[in-house]
CSV table of C-alpha atoms and ligand atoms in Angstrom, one decimal:
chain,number,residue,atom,x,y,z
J,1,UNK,CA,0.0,0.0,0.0
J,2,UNK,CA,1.6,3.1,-0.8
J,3,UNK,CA,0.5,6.6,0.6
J,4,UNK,CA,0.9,9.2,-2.4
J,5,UNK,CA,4.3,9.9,-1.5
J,6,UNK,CA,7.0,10.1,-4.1
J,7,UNK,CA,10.4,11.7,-2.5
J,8,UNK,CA,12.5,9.7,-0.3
J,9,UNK,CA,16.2,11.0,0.7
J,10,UNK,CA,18.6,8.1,1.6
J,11,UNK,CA,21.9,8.3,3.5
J,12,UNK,CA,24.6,5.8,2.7
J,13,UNK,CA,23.9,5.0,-1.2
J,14,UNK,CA,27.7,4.4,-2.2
J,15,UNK,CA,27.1,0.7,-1.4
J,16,UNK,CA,25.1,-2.6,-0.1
J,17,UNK,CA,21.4,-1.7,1.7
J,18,UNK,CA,21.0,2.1,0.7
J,19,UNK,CA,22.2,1.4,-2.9
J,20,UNK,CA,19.9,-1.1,-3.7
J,21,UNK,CA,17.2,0.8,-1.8
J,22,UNK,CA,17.7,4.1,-3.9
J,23,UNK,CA,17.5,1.6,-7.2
J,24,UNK,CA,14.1,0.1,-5.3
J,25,UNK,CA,12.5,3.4,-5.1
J,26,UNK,CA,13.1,4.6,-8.8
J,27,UNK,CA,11.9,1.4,-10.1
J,28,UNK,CA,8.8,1.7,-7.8
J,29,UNK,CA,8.5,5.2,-9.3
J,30,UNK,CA,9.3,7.4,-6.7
J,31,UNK,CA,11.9,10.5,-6.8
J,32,UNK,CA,15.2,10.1,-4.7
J,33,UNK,CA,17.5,11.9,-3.5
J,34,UNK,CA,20.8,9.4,-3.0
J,35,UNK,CA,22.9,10.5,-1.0
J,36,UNK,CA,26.8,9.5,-0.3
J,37,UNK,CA,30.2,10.9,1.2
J,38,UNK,CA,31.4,10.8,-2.7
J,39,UNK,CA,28.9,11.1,-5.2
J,40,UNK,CA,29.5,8.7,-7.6
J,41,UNK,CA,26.5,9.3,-11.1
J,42,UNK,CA,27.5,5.9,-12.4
J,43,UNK,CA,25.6,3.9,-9.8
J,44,UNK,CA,22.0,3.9,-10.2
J,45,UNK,CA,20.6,3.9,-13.9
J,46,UNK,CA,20.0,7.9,-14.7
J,47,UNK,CA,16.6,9.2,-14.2
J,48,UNK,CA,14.7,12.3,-14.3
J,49,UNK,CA,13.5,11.0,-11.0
J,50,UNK,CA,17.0,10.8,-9.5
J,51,UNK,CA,19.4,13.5,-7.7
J,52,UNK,CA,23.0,11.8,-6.3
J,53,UNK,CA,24.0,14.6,-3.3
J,54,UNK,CA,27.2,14.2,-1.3
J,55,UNK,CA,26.6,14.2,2.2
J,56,UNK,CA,29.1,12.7,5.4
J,57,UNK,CA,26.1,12.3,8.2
J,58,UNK,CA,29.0,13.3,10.8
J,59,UNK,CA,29.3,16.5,9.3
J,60,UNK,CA,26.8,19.4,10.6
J,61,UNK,CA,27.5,21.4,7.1
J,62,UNK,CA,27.4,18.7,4.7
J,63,UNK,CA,23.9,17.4,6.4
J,64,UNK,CA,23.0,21.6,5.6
J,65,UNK,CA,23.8,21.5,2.0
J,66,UNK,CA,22.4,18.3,1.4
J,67,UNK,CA,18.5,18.7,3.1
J,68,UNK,CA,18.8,22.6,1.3
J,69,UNK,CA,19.6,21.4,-1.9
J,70,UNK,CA,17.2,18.0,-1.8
J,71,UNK,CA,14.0,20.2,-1.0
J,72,UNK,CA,10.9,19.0,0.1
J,73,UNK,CA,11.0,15.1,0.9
J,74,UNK,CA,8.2,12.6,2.0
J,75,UNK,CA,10.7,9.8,3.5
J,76,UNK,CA,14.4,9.8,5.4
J,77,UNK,CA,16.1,6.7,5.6
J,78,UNK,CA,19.1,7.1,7.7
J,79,UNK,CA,20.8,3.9,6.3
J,80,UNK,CA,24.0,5.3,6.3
J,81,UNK,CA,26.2,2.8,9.3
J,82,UNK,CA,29.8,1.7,10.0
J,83,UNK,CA,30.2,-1.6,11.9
J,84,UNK,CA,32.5,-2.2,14.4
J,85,UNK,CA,34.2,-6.2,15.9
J,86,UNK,CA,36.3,-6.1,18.3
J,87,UNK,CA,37.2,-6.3,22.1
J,88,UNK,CA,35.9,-3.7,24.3
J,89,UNK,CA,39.5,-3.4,25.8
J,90,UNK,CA,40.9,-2.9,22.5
J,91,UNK,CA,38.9,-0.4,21.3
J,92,UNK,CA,40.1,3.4,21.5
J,93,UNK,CA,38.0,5.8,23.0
J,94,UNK,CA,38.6,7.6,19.7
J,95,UNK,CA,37.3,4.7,17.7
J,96,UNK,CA,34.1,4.2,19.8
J,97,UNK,CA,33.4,8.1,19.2
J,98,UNK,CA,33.4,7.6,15.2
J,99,UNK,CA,31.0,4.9,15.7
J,100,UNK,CA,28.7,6.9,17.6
J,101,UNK,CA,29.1,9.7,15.5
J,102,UNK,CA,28.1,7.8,12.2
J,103,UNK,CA,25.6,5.5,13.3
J,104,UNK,CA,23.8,7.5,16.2
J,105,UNK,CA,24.0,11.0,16.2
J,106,UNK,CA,25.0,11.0,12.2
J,107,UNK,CA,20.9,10.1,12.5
J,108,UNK,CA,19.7,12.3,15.2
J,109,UNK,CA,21.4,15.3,13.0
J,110,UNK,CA,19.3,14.0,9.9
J,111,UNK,CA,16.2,14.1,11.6
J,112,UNK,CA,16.7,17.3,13.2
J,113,UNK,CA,17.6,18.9,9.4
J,114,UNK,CA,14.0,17.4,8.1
J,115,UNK,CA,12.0,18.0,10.7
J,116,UNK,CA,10.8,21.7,10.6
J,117,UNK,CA,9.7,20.6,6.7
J,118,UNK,CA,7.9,17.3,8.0
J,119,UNK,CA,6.7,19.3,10.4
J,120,UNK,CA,4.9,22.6,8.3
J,121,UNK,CA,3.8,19.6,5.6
J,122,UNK,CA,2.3,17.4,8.6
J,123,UNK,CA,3.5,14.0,6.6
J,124,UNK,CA,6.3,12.1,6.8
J,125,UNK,CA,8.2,9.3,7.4
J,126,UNK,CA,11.4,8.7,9.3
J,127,UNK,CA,13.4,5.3,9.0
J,128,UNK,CA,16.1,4.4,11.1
J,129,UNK,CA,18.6,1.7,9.9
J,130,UNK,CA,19.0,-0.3,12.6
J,131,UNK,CA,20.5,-4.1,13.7
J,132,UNK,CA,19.5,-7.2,14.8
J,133,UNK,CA,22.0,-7.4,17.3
J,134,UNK,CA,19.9,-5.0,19.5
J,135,UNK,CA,17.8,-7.8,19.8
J,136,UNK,CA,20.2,-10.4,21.6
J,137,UNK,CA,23.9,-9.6,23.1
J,138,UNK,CA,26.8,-10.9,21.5
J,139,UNK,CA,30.3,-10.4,22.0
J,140,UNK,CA,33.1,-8.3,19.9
J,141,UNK,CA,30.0,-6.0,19.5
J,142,UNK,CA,29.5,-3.7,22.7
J,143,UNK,CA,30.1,-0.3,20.9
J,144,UNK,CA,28.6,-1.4,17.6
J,145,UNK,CA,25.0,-2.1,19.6
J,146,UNK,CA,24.9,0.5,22.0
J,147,UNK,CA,25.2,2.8,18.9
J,148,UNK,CA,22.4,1.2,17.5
J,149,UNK,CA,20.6,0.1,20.9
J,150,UNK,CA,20.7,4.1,21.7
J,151,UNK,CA,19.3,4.6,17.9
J,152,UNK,CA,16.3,2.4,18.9
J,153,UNK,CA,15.3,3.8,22.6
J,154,UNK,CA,15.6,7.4,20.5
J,155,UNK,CA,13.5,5.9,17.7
J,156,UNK,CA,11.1,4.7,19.8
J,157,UNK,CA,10.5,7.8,22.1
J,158,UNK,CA,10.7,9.9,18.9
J,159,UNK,CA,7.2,7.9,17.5
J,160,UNK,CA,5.3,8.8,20.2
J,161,UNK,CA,6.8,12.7,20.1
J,162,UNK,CA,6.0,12.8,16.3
J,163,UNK,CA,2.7,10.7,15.7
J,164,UNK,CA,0.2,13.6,16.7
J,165,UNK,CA,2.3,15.7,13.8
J,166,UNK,CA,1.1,13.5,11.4
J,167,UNK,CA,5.4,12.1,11.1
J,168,UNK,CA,5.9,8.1,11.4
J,169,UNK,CA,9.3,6.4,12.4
J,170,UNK,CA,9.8,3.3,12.0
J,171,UNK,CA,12.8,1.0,12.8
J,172,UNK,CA,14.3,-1.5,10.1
J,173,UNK,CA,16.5,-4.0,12.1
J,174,UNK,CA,18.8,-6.3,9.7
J,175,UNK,CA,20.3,-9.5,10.0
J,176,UNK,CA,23.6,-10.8,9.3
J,177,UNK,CA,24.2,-9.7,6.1
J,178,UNK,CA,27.7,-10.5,4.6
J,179,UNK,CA,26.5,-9.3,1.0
J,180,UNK,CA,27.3,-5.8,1.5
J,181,UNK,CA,30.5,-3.9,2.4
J,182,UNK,CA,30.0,-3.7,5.7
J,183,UNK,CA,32.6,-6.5,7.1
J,184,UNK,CA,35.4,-5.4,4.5
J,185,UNK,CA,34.7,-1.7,5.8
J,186,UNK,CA,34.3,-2.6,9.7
J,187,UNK,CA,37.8,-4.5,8.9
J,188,UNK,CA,39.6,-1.5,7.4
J,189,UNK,CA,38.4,0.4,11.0
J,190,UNK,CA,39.5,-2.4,12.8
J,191,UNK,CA,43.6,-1.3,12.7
J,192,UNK,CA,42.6,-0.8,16.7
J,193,UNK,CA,42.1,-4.7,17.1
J,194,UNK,CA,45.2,-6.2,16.4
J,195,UNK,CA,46.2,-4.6,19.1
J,196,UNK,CA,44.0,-6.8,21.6
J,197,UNK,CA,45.5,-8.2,24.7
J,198,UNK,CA,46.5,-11.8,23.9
J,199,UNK,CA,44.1,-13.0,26.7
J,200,UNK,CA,41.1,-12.3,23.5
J,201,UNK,CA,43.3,-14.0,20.9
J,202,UNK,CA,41.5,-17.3,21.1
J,203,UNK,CA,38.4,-16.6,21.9
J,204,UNK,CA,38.0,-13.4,19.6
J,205,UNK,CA,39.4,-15.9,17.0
J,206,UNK,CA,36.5,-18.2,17.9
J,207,UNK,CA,33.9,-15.8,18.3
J,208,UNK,CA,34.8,-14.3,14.5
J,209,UNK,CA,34.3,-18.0,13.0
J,210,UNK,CA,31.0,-18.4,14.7
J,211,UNK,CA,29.5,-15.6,13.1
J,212,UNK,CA,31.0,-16.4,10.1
J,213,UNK,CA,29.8,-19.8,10.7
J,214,UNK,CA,26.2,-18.4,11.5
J,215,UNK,CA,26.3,-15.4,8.2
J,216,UNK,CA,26.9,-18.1,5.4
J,217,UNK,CA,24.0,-20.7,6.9
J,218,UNK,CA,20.8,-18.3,6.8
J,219,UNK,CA,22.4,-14.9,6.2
J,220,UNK,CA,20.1,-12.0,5.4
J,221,UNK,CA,19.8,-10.8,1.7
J,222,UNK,CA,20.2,-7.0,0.5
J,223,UNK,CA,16.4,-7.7,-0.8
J,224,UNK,CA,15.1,-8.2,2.9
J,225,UNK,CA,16.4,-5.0,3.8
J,226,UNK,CA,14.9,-3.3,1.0
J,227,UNK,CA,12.1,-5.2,1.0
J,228,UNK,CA,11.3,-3.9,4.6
J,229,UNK,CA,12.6,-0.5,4.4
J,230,UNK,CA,10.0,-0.3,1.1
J,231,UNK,CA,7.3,-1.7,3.7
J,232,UNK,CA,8.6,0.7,7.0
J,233,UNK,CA,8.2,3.7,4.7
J,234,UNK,CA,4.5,3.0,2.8
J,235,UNK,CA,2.4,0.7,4.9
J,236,UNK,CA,1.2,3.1,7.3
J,237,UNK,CA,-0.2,0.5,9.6
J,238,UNK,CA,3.6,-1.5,9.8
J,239,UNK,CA,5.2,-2.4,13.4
J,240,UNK,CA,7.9,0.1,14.6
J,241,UNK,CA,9.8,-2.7,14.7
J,242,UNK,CA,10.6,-4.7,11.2
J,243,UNK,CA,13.3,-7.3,11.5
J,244,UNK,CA,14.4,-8.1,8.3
J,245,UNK,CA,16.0,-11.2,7.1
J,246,UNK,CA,15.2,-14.9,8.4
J,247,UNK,CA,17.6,-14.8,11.2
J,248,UNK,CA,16.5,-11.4,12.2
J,249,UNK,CA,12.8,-12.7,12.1
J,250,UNK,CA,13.9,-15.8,13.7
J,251,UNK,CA,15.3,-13.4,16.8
J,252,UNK,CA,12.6,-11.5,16.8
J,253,UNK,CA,9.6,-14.3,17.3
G,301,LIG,N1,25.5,-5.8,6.6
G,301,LIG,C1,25.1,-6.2,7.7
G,301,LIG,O1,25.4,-7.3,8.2
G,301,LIG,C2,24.2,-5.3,8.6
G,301,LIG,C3,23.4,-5.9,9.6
G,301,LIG,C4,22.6,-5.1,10.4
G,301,LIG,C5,22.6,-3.7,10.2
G,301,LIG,N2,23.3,-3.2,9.2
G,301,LIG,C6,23.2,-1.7,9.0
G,301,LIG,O2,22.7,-1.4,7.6
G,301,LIG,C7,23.2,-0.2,7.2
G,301,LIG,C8,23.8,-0.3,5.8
G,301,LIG,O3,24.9,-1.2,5.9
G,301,LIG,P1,25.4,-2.1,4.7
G,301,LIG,O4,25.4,-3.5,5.1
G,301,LIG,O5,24.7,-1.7,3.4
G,301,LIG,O6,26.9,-1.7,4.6
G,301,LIG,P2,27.8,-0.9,3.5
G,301,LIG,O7,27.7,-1.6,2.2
G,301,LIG,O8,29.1,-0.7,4.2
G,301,LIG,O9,27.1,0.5,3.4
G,301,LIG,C9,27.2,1.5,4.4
G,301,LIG,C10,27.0,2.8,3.8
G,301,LIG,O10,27.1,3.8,4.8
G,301,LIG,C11,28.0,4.8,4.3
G,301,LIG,N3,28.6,5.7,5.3
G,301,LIG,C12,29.5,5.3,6.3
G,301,LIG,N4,29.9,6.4,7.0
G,301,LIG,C13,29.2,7.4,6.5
G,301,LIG,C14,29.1,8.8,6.8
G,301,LIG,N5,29.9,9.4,7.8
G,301,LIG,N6,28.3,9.6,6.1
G,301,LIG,C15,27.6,9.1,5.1
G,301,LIG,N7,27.6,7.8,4.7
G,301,LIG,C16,28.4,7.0,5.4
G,301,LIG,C17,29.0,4.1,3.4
G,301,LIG,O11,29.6,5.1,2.6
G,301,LIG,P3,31.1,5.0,2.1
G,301,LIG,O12,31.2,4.2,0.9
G,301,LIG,O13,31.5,6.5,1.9
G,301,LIG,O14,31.9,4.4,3.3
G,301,LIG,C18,28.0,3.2,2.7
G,301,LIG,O15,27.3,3.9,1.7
G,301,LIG,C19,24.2,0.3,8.3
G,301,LIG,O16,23.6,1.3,9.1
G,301,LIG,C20,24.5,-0.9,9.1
G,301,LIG,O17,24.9,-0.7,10.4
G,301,LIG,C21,24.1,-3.9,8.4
């Protein structure tokens, strides 16, 4: 069911779940606004219907720029995320900061740049990338969930706040999904880890193969992401919540 919307703005396009979402949306024949730290034109097929903006989420002026120059929108997806494996102990304060500042406030800033246009309009949807592992503690991933645990508490106060302005949020919470870049790009962050006391060695070792172990037997596909974030944004009468992927559902039940 779709609401008569047709402009959704999309953080994190360069790759994996935004990417494929932005491609989603134009063939569903709404207008987006793709957004990514480098604009790249060659990604999604050109349309009338498309604008590619640069925006870093951790940067006040480039979040500006980007919600001036996109103009009036229906739907945010704050998709844009870094991940993050490693031993507490290991992990710079530094480190846990960048995490927080991509995946947490990257989307509070968003939110707070659409919101006087939501607002004035009295429509709107807000969709907030989140993860599975909020559902169930695992280790190697402390900072990583709390920056996405603290995303969901927000996300969930922030419905209630914005309901009676006619503005829905919703919360799209992914599986394991090693399809995307997000492993090869939490491993280029993780220069931090090697640095691990010994005492982690063999367990972080075994902890690493068991998710491994666990991605490749049920992982979650790029199209359950979109699939949900499609739903999250035009089914006015979907959970808060949508787990997406079979071990996410699985989690979730
Ligand atoms: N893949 C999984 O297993 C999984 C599971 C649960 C949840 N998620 C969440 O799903 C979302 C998308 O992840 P993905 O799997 O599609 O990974 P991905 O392929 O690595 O995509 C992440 C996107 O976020 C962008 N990004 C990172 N930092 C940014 C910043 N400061 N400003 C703007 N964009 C930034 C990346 O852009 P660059 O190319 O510029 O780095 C990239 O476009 C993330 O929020 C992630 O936490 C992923």
């Amino acid at each position: 069911m779709t609401t008569g919307m047709n402009t959704v703005m999309i953080t994190g396009c360069s790759s994996g779940f935004g990417l494929e979402s932005a491609r989603d949306f134009l063939d569903k024949g709404w207008s987006v606004v793709a957004t990514m730290r480098r604009p790249d034109m060659g990604l999604l097929p050109a349309s009338d219907r498309l604008r590619v903006l640069a925006l870093d989420v951790t940067e006040p002026d480039s979040i500006a720029r980007a919600v001036d120059a996109a103009g009036p929108i229906d739907a945010l997806v704050n998709n844009a995320g870094i991940g993050w494996l490693s031993a507490f102990e290991a992990t710079s304060p530094e480190t846990v900061r960048r995490i927080f500042e991509t995946n947490t406030f990257g989307a509070f800033d968003m939110i707070r740049a659409v919101l006087p246009q939501l607002r004035k309009q009295g429509s709107g949807v807000i969709v907030n990338v989140s993860s599975s592992v909020t559902m169930v503690p695992l280790p190697l991933l402390p900072v990583y969930t709390a920056s996405k645990a603290a995303l969901n508490a927000f996300s969930e106060c922030l419905a209630l706040e914005l309901a009676p302005l006619g503005i829905r949020t919703r919360l799209v919470l992914p599986g394991q999904a090693p399809a995307t870049h997000f492993s090869s790009n939490a491993r280029a962050l993780m220069a931090d880890a090697a640095e691990a006391p010994a005492a982690y060695k063999p367990f972080v070792d075994k902890a690493i193969s068991t998710l491994m172990e666990n991605a490749s037997k049920e992982p979650t596909r790029p199209e359950d992401v979109v699939r949900a974030v499609w739903r999250a944004v035009t089914d006015p009468d979907c959970p808060l919540h949508l787990p997406a992927g079979r071990d996410a559902e699985a989690l979730a039940a």
